[in-house]
Amino acid sequence: MTELVPEPLTCEAFAPFGDVIDVQGERRLTINNGTTIRYDALARVDAATHGGHGLINIFRTEPLALPLTILMMEKHPIGSQAFMPIRGERFLVVVAPPGDTVAPADLRAFIAESGQGVSYARDTWHHPVIAMDRQTDFLVIDRGGPGNNLVEFFFPGDQPVSRLTLQP
């Protein structure tokens, strides 16, 4: 069994899987007569393939107990998907590179700290959202419209899967 230990969520480490949504950095503008800072272009929304359109959703997620055995992954082949916790809670991110299938050795795990979100690039394998400390509401930007934008992959019963743990 592969043990996954989450690493810090940084733009550089997460780049192969999508974008980190974070107000750190220089992408900011002062607008509204100086009363507002706009953090600009934090993530790309990829929804237009096959006539799709963007959706804004809220997902209310219960935390999962750790250690967590990763039994499945999912991907969205015709649109990106972004998650941002509404009240800034930490959450766990498990991803793997695009491909037809995914293996436990392909998985990487990240801890999204307070104030961070993620936008999974189209076709990137990821585990469904994992709340950490409490029930968490996520603002989710997703693709709607024609076409199937969900592929699920369940690890075979005889294949070792990954166990996600947090190190002290």
Short mmCIF file of C-alpha atoms in Angstrom, two decimals:
data_model
loop_
_atom_site.label_atom_id
_atom_site.label_comp_id
_atom_site.label_asym_id
_atom_site.label_seq_id
_atom_site.Cartn_x
_atom_site.Cartn_y
_atom_site.Cartn_z
CA MET A 1 0.00 0.00 0.00
CA THR A 2 1.30 3.46 -0.91
CA GLU A 3 1.25 6.06 1.85
CA LEU A 4 0.35 9.58 0.75
CA VAL A 5 1.63 12.41 2.88
CA PRO A 6 0.21 15.80 1.85
CA GLU A 7 2.66 18.48 0.86
CA PRO A 8 2.09 22.24 0.99
CA LEU A 9 -0.09 23.56 -1.83
CA THR A 10 2.03 25.89 -3.96
CA CYS A 11 1.48 27.20 -7.48
CA GLU A 12 4.65 25.49 -8.69
CA ALA A 13 3.94 22.06 -7.16
CA PHE A 14 0.30 22.05 -8.32
CA ALA A 15 0.93 23.40 -11.87
CA PRO A 16 0.75 19.96 -13.60
CA PHE A 17 -2.81 19.55 -12.24
CA GLY A 18 -4.30 23.05 -12.56
CA ASP A 19 -4.21 26.38 -10.73
CA VAL A 20 -3.98 27.33 -7.07
CA ILE A 21 -6.54 29.97 -6.13
CA ASP A 22 -4.76 32.23 -3.66
CA VAL A 23 -4.48 35.98 -3.07
CA GLN A 24 -0.70 35.81 -2.67
CA GLY A 25 1.30 37.31 -5.50
CA GLU A 26 1.16 40.30 -7.77
CA ARG A 27 -2.06 39.77 -9.75
CA ARG A 28 -3.98 42.57 -8.05
CA LEU A 29 -5.63 45.79 -9.10
CA THR A 30 -7.14 48.60 -7.05
CA ILE A 31 -10.70 49.27 -8.26
CA ASN A 32 -13.97 50.88 -7.13
CA ASN A 33 -12.44 54.26 -6.31
CA GLY A 34 -9.73 52.67 -4.20
CA THR A 35 -12.04 50.69 -1.88
CA THR A 36 -11.43 47.25 -3.38
CA ILE A 37 -8.45 45.13 -4.31
CA ARG A 38 -9.22 42.78 -7.20
CA TYR A 39 -7.03 39.66 -7.30
CA ASP A 40 -7.13 39.11 -11.01
CA ALA A 41 -7.13 35.95 -13.14
CA LEU A 42 -6.44 33.51 -10.30
CA ALA A 43 -7.56 30.48 -12.32
CA ARG A 44 -8.74 29.66 -15.82
CA VAL A 45 -12.33 28.45 -16.28
CA ASP A 46 -12.39 25.85 -19.07
CA ALA A 47 -16.06 25.18 -19.90
CA ALA A 48 -16.65 25.92 -23.61
CA THR A 49 -15.74 22.48 -25.07
CA HIS A 50 -18.73 20.84 -26.81
CA GLY A 51 -21.00 23.84 -26.16
CA GLY A 52 -20.59 23.92 -22.39
CA HIS A 53 -21.09 26.86 -20.06
CA GLY A 54 -19.90 27.84 -16.61
CA LEU A 55 -21.83 27.00 -13.44
CA ILE A 56 -21.44 28.33 -9.92
CA ASN A 57 -22.41 25.79 -7.24
CA ILE A 58 -22.05 25.28 -3.50
CA PHE A 59 -20.99 21.83 -2.27
CA ARG A 60 -21.50 21.14 1.46
CA THR A 61 -18.95 18.49 2.43
CA GLU A 62 -18.56 16.41 5.59
CA PRO A 63 -14.99 15.72 6.74
CA LEU A 64 -13.63 12.23 6.20
CA ALA A 65 -11.75 10.36 8.92
CA LEU A 66 -8.01 9.91 8.50
CA PRO A 67 -6.23 7.79 7.62
CA LEU A 68 -8.33 7.63 4.45
CA THR A 69 -7.98 4.79 1.97
CA ILE A 70 -8.20 6.14 -1.57
CA LEU A 71 -10.53 3.78 -3.45
CA MET A 72 -11.42 5.89 -6.47
CA MET A 73 -10.58 8.97 -8.48
CA GLU A 74 -12.54 11.09 -10.93
CA LYS A 75 -11.84 13.50 -13.77
CA HIS A 76 -13.71 15.96 -15.96
CA PRO A 77 -12.70 15.44 -19.61
CA ILE A 78 -14.47 18.45 -21.13
CA GLY A 79 -14.16 21.17 -18.49
CA SER A 80 -12.21 22.40 -15.49
CA GLN A 81 -13.57 22.36 -11.92
CA ALA A 82 -12.63 24.81 -9.14
CA PHE A 83 -13.12 24.56 -5.36
CA MET A 84 -12.84 27.47 -2.90
CA PRO A 85 -13.95 27.05 0.72
CA ILE A 86 -16.40 29.83 1.52
CA ARG A 87 -15.23 30.36 5.11
CA GLY A 88 -11.57 29.64 4.47
CA GLU A 89 -11.32 26.14 5.94
CA ARG A 90 -8.35 23.88 5.20
CA PHE A 91 -8.97 20.90 2.94
CA LEU A 92 -7.08 18.01 1.36
CA VAL A 93 -6.42 17.64 -2.35
CA VAL A 94 -5.47 14.32 -4.00
CA VAL A 95 -4.55 14.46 -7.70
CA ALA A 96 -2.91 12.50 -10.50
CA PRO A 97 -1.88 13.41 -14.04
CA PRO A 98 -4.32 13.07 -16.97
CA GLY A 99 -4.56 9.69 -18.67
CA ASP A 100 -6.95 6.87 -19.47
CA THR A 101 -6.45 5.26 -16.04
CA VAL A 102 -4.72 6.10 -12.79
CA ALA A 103 -2.45 4.05 -10.51
CA PRO A 104 -1.81 4.55 -6.78
CA ALA A 105 1.81 5.47 -7.53
CA ASP A 106 0.55 8.42 -9.64
CA LEU A 107 -1.19 10.12 -6.71
CA ARG A 108 -0.02 13.29 -4.99
CA ALA A 109 -1.64 14.93 -1.99
CA PHE A 110 -1.68 18.58 -0.90
CA ILE A 111 -3.02 20.53 2.05
CA ALA A 112 -4.90 23.64 0.95
CA GLU A 113 -4.47 26.09 3.81
CA SER A 114 -6.96 28.74 4.87
CA GLY A 115 -7.54 31.14 1.98
CA GLN A 116 -6.46 28.71 -0.76
CA GLY A 117 -8.54 26.93 -3.38
CA VAL A 118 -7.80 24.83 -6.45
CA SER A 119 -8.94 24.68 -10.04
CA TYR A 120 -8.43 21.23 -11.54
CA ALA A 121 -7.36 21.40 -15.18
CA ARG A 122 -9.56 19.57 -17.66
CA ASP A 123 -8.91 15.78 -17.63
CA THR A 124 -6.89 15.84 -14.35
CA TRP A 125 -7.62 12.93 -12.01
CA HIS A 126 -8.67 14.02 -8.52
CA HIS A 127 -10.38 12.59 -5.48
CA PRO A 128 -13.76 14.10 -4.58
CA VAL A 129 -13.30 17.07 -2.25
CA ILE A 130 -11.99 16.18 1.24
CA ALA A 131 -12.98 18.51 4.08
CA MET A 132 -10.57 18.32 7.01
CA ASP A 133 -11.71 19.87 10.27
CA ARG A 134 -15.46 20.43 9.99
CA GLN A 135 -18.36 20.48 7.56
CA THR A 136 -17.23 22.82 4.79
CA ASP A 137 -19.12 24.76 2.15
CA PHE A 138 -17.21 25.13 -1.12
CA LEU A 139 -17.95 27.58 -3.91
CA VAL A 140 -17.53 25.36 -6.98
CA ILE A 141 -17.09 26.64 -10.52
CA ASP A 142 -17.93 23.83 -12.88
CA ARG A 143 -19.00 23.06 -16.44
CA GLY A 144 -22.64 22.64 -17.43
CA GLY A 145 -24.18 21.81 -20.78
CA PRO A 146 -24.16 18.89 -23.19
CA GLY A 147 -21.72 16.01 -22.93
CA ASN A 148 -20.52 13.79 -20.11
CA ASN A 149 -18.01 15.68 -17.99
CA LEU A 150 -17.46 13.00 -15.34
CA VAL A 151 -15.32 9.85 -15.51
CA GLU A 152 -14.86 7.77 -12.36
CA PHE A 153 -12.10 5.22 -11.87
CA PHE A 154 -12.31 2.64 -9.07
CA PHE A 155 -9.10 0.87 -8.16
CA PRO A 156 -9.35 -2.90 -8.79
CA GLY A 157 -9.95 -5.00 -5.68
CA ASP A 158 -6.57 -6.75 -6.00
CA GLN A 159 -4.59 -3.55 -6.57
CA PRO A 160 -3.02 -1.89 -3.53
CA VAL A 161 -4.48 1.56 -3.00
CA SER A 162 -3.08 4.62 -1.31
CA ARG A 163 -3.69 5.55 2.31
CA LEU A 164 -3.75 9.26 3.02
CA THR A 165 -2.36 10.26 6.42
CA LEU A 166 -1.24 13.48 8.05
CA GLN A 167 2.18 13.44 9.68
CA PRO A 168 2.55 15.30 12.99
#
